[in-house]
PDB file of C-alpha atoms in Angstrom:
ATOM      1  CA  UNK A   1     105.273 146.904 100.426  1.00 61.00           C
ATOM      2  CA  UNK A   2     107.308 148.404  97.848  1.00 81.00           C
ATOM      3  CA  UNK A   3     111.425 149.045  98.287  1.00 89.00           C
ATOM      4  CA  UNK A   4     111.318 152.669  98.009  1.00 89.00           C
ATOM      5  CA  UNK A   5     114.438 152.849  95.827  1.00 90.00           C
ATOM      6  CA  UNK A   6     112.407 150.162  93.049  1.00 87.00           C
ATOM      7  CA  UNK A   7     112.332 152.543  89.530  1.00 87.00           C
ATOM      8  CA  UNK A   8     109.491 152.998  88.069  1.00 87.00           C
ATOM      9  CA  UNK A   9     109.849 150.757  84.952  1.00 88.00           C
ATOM     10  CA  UNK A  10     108.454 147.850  83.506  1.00 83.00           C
ATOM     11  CA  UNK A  11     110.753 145.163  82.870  1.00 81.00           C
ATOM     12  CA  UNK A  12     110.663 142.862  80.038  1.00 75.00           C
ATOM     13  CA  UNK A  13     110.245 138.929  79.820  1.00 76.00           C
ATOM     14  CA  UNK A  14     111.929 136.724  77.958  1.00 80.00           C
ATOM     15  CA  UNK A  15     108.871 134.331  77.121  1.00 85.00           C
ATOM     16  CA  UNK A  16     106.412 134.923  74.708  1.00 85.00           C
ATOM     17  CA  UNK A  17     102.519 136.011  75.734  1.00 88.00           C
ATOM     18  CA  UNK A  18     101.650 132.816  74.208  1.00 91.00           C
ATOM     19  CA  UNK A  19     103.695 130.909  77.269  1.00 91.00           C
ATOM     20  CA  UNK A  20     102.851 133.095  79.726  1.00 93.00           C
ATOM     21  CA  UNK A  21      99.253 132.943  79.716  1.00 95.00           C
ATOM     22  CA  UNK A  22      99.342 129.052  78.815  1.00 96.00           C
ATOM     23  CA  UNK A  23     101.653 128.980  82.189  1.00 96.00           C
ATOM     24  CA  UNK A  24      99.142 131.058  83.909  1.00 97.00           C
ATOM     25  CA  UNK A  25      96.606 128.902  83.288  1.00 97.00           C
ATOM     26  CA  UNK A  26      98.705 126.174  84.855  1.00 97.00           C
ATOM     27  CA  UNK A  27      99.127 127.811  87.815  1.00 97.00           C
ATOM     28  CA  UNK A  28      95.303 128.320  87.958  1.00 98.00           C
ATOM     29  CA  UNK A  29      94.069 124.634  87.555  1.00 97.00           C
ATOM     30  CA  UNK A  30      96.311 123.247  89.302  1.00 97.00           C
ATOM     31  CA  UNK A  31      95.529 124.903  92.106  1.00 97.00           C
ATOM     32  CA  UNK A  32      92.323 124.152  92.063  1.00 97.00           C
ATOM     33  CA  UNK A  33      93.067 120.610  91.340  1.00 97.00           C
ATOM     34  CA  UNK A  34      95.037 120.479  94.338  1.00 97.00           C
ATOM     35  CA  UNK A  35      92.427 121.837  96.857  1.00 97.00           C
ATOM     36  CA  UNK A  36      90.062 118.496  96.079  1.00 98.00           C
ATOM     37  CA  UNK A  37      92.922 116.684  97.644  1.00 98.00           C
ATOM     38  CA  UNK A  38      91.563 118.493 100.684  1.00 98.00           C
ATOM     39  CA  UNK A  39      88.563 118.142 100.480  1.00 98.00           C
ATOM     40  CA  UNK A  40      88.705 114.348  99.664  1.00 98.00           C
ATOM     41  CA  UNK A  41      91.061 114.077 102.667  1.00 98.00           C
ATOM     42  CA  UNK A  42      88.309 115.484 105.105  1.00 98.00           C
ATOM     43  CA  UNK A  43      84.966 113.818 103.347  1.00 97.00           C
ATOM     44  CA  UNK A  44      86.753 110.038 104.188  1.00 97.00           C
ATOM     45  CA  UNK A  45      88.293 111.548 107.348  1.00 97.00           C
ATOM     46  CA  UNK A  46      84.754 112.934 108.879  1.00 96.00           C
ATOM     47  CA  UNK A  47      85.860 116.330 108.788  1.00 96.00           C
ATOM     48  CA  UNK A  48      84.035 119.554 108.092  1.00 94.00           C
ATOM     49  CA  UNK A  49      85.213 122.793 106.278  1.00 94.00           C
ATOM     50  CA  UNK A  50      85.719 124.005 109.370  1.00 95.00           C
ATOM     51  CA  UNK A  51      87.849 121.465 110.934  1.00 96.00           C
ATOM     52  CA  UNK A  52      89.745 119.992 108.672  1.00 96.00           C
ATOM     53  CA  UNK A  53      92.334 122.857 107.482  1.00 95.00           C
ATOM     54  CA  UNK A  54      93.338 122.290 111.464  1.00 96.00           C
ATOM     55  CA  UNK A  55      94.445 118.520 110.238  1.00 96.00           C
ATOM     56  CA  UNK A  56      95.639 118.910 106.269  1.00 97.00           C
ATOM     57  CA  UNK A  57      96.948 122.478 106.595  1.00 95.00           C
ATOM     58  CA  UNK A  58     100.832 121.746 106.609  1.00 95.00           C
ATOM     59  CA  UNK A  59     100.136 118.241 104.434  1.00 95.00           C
ATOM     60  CA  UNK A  60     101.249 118.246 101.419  1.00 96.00           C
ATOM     61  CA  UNK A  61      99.758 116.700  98.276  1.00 96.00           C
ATOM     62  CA  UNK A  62     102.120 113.578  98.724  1.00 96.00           C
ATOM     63  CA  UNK A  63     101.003 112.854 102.160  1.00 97.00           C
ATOM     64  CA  UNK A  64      97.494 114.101 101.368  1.00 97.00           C
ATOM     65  CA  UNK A  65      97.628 111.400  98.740  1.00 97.00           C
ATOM     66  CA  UNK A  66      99.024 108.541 101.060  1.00 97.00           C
ATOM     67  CA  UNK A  67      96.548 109.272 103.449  1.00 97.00           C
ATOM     68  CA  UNK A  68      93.373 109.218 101.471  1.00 98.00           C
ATOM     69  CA  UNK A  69      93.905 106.001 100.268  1.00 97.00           C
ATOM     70  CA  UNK A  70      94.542 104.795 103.637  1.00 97.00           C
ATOM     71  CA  UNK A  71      91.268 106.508 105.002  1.00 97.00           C
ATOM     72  CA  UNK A  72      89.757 105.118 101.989  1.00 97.00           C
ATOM     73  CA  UNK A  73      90.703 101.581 102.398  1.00 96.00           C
ATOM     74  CA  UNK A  74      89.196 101.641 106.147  1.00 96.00           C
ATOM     75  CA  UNK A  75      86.110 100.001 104.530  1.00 94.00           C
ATOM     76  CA  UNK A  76      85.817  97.137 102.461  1.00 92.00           C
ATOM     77  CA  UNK A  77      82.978  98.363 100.557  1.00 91.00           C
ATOM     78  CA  UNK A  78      84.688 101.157  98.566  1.00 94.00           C
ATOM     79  CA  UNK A  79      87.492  98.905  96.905  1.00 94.00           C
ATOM     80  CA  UNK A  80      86.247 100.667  93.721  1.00 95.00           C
ATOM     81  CA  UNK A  81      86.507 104.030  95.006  1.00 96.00           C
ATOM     82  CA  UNK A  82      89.796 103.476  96.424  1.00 97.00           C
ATOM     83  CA  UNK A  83      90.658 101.480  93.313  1.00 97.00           C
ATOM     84  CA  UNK A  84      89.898 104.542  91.155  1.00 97.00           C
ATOM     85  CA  UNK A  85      91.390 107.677  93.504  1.00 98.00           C
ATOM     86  CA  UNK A  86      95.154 105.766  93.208  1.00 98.00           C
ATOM     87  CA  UNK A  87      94.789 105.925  89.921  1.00 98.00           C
ATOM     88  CA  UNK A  88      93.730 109.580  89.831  1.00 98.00           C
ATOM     89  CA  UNK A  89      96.123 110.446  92.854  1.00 98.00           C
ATOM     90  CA  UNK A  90      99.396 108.575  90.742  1.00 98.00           C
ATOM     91  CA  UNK A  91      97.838 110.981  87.764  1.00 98.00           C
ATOM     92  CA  UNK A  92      98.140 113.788  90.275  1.00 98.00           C
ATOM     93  CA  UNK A  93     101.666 113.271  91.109  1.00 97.00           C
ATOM     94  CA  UNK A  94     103.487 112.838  87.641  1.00 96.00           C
ATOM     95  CA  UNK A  95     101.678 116.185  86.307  1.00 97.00           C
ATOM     96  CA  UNK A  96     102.388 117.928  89.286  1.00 96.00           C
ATOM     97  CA  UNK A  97     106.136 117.111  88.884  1.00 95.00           C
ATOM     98  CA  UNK A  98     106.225 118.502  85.987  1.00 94.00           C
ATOM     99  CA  UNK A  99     103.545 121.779  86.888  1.00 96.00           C
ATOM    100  CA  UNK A 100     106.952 122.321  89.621  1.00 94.00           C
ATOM    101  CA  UNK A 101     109.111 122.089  86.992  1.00 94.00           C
ATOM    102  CA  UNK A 102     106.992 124.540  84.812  1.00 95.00           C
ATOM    103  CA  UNK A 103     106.394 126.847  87.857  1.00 95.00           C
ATOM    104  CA  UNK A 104     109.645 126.690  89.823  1.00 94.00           C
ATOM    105  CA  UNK A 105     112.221 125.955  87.444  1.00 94.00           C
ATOM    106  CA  UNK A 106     114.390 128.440  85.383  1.00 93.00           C
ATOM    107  CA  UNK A 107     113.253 129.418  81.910  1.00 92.00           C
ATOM    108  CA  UNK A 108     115.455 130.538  78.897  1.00 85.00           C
ATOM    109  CA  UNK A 109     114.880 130.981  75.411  1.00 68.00           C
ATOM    110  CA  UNK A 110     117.022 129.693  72.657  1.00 62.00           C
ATOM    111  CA  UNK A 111     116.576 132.341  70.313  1.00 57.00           C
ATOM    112  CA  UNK A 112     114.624 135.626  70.833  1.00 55.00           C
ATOM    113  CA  UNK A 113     111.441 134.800  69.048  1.00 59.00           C
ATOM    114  CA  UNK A 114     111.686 131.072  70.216  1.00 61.00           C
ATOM    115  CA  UNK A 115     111.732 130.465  65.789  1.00 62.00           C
ATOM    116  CA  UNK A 116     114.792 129.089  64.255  1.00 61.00           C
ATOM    117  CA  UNK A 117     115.296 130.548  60.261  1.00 62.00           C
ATOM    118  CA  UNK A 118     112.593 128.814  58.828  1.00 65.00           C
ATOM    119  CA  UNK A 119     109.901 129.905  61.309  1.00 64.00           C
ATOM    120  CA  UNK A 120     109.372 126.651  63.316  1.00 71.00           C
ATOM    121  CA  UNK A 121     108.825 127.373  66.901  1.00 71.00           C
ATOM    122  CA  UNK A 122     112.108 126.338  69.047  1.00 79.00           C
ATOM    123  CA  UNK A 123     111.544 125.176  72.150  1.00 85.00           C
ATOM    124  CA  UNK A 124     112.641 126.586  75.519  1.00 90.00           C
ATOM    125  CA  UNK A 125     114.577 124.966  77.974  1.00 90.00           C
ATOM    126  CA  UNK A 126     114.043 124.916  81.545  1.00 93.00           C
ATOM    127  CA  UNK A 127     116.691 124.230  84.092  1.00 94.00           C
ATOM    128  CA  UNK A 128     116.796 122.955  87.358  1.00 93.00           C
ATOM    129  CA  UNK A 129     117.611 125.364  89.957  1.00 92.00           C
ATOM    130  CA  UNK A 130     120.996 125.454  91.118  1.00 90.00           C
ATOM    131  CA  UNK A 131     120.201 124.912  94.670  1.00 91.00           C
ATOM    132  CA  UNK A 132     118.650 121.674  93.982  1.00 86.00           C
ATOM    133  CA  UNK A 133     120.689 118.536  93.891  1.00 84.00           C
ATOM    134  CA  UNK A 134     118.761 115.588  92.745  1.00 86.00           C
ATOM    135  CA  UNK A 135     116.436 115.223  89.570  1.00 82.00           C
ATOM    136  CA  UNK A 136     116.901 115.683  85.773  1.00 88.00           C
ATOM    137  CA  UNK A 137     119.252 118.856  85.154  1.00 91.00           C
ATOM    138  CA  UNK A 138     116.953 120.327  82.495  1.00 92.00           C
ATOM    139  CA  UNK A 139     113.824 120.048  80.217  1.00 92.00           C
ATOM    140  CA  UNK A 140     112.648 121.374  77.165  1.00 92.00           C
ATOM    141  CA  UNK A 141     108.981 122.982  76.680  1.00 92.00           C
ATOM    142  CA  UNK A 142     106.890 124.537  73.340  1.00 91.00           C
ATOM    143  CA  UNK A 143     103.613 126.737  74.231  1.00 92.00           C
ATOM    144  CA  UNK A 144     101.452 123.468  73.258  1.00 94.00           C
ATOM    145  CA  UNK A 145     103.263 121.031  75.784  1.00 95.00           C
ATOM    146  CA  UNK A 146     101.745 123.775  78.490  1.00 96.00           C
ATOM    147  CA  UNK A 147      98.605 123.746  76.773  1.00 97.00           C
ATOM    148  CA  UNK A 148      98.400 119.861  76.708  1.00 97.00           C
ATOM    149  CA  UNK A 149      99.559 119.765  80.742  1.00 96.00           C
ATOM    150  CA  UNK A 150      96.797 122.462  81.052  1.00 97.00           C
ATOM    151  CA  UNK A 151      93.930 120.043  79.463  1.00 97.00           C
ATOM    152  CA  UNK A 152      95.170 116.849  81.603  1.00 97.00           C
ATOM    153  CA  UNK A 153      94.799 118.698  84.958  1.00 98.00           C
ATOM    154  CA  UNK A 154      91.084 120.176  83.989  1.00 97.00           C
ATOM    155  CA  UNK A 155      89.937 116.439  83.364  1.00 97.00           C
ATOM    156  CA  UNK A 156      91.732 115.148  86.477  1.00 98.00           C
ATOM    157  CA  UNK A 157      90.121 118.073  88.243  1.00 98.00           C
ATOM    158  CA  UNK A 158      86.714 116.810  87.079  1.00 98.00           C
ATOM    159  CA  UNK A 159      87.301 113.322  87.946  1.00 98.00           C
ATOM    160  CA  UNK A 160      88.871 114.452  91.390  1.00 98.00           C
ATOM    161  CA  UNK A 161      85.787 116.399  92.083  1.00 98.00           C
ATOM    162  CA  UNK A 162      83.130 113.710  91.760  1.00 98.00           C
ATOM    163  CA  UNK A 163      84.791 111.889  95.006  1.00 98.00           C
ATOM    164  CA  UNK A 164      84.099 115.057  96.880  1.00 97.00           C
ATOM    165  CA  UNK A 165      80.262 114.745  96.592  1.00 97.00           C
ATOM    166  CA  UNK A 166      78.363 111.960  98.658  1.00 95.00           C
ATOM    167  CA  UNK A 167      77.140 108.564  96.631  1.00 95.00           C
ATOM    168  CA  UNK A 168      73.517 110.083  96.704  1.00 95.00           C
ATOM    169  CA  UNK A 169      74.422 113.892  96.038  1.00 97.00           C
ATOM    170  CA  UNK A 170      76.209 112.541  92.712  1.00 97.00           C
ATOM    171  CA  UNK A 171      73.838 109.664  91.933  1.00 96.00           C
ATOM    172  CA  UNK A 172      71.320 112.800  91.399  1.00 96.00           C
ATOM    173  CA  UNK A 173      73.482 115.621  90.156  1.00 97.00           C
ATOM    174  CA  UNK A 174      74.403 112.582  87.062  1.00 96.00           C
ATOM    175  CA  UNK A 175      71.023 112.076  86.549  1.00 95.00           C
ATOM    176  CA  UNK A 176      69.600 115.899  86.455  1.00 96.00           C
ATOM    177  CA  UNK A 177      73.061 116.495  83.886  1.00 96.00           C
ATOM    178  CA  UNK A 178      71.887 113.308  82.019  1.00 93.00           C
ATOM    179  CA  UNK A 179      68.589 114.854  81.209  1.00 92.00           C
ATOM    180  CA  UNK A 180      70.093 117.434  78.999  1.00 92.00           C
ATOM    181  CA  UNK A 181      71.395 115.119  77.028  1.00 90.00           C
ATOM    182  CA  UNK A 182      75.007 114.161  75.485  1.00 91.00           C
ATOM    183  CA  UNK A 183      77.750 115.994  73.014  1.00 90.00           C
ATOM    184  CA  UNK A 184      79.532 115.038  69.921  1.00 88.00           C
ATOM    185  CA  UNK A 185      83.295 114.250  69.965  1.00 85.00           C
ATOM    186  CA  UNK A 186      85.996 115.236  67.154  1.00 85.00           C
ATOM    187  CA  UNK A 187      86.111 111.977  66.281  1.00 89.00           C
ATOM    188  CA  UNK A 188      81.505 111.467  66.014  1.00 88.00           C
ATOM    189  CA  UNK A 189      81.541 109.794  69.076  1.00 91.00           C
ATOM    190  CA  UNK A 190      78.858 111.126  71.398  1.00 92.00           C
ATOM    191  CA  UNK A 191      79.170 111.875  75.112  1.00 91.00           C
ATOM    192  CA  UNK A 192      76.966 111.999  78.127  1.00 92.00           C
ATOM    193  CA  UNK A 193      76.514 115.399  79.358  1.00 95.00           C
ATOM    194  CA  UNK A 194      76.695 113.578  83.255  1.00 95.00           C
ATOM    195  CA  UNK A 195      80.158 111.883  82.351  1.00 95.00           C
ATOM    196  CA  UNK A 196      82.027 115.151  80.993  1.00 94.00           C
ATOM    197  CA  UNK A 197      80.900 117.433  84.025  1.00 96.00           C
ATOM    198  CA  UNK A 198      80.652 114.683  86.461  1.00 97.00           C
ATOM    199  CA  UNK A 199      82.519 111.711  85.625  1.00 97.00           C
ATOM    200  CA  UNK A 200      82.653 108.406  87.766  1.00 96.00           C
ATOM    201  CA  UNK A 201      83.448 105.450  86.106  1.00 94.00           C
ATOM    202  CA  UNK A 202      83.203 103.561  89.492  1.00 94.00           C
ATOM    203  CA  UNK A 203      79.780 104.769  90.371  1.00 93.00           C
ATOM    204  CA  UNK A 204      78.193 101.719  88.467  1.00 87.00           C
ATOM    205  CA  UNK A 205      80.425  99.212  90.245  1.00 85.00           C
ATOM    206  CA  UNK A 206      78.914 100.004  94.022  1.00 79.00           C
ATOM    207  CA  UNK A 207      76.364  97.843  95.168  1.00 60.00           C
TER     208      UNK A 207
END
């Protein structure tokens, strides 16, 4: 509902387009990244889509995480599994730090361009807020840093979402993805179609 005394203007921001939509994007994956924890929390815990927001609705992702790899190590027989979500789930928790930060944190800019004289891009510092007491007091960000944090959480997305799918349902999804073949790296490298949009490095190490 809008404050009936609000003008009707349209303030202005004090970060470039360039930030916002790379910050945006943020926002977007990481989200998205974050509902797998979820859904990984209810495949190991035997619940449905229709039970389990009753359970993991008020977790959040630091107990989420805890918990999966507890569920997880129930059985013996997916030490690899469990082996491979800490690893994703540690990944989880030092980019989401610093998505907070991004998200939550105060932004200023040290000049108004963000360019000092001879046009190199300056970066922008974020502080933490004043209400909080503990952490780092400030950090400093360029558009590419976003960018970069951007690019982590899509591939930790990716990786996340292969544990939501059952051993057989991936087993064949890989295999119908391997049939179209692989892709070329930067670097001439080549790359299984099945390992970029379904990667699981642990899926060979299951009896």
């Amino acid at each position: 509902m809008t404050l009936p005394d609000r003008p009707n203007v349209r303030w202005g921001m004090h970060l470039q387009p360039d930030m916002l939509q790379a910050l945006g994007a943020l926002a977007v994956v990481s989200a998205e990244t974050e509902e797998l924890l979820h859904k990984i929390y209810w495949k190991y815990a035997n619940l449905t889509e229709e039970n389990g927001p009753i359970v993991t609705d008020k977790l959040n992702p630091k107990r989420l995480s805890e918990d999966i790899i507890k569920l997880v190590a129930l059985d013996k027989s997916k030490t690899f599994i469990g082996a491979d979500l800490k690893l994703l789930l540690d990944e989880f928790e030092t980019l989401n730090t610093k998505r907070n930060h991004c998200l939550h944190w105060i932004w200023e800019a040290v000049a108004e361009d963000n360019l000092d004289a001879s046009g190199k891009t300056l970066p922008y510092e974020i502080k933490r807020p004043i209400y909080r007491q503990s952490g780092i007091r400030s950090e400093n960000f360029i558009t590419k840093d976003i960018e970069e944090f951007c690019r982590d959480f899509s591939w930790l997305r990716k990786r996340l979402e292969s544990h939501t799918f059952s051993l057989e349902t991936l087993r064949a999804i890989r295999e119908n993805t391997r049939s179209f073949g692989r892709i070329k790296n930067s670097d001439g490298s080549t790359l299984d179609l099945a390992d970029l949009f379904y990667p699981a490095p642990w899926l060979d190490k299951l009896q």
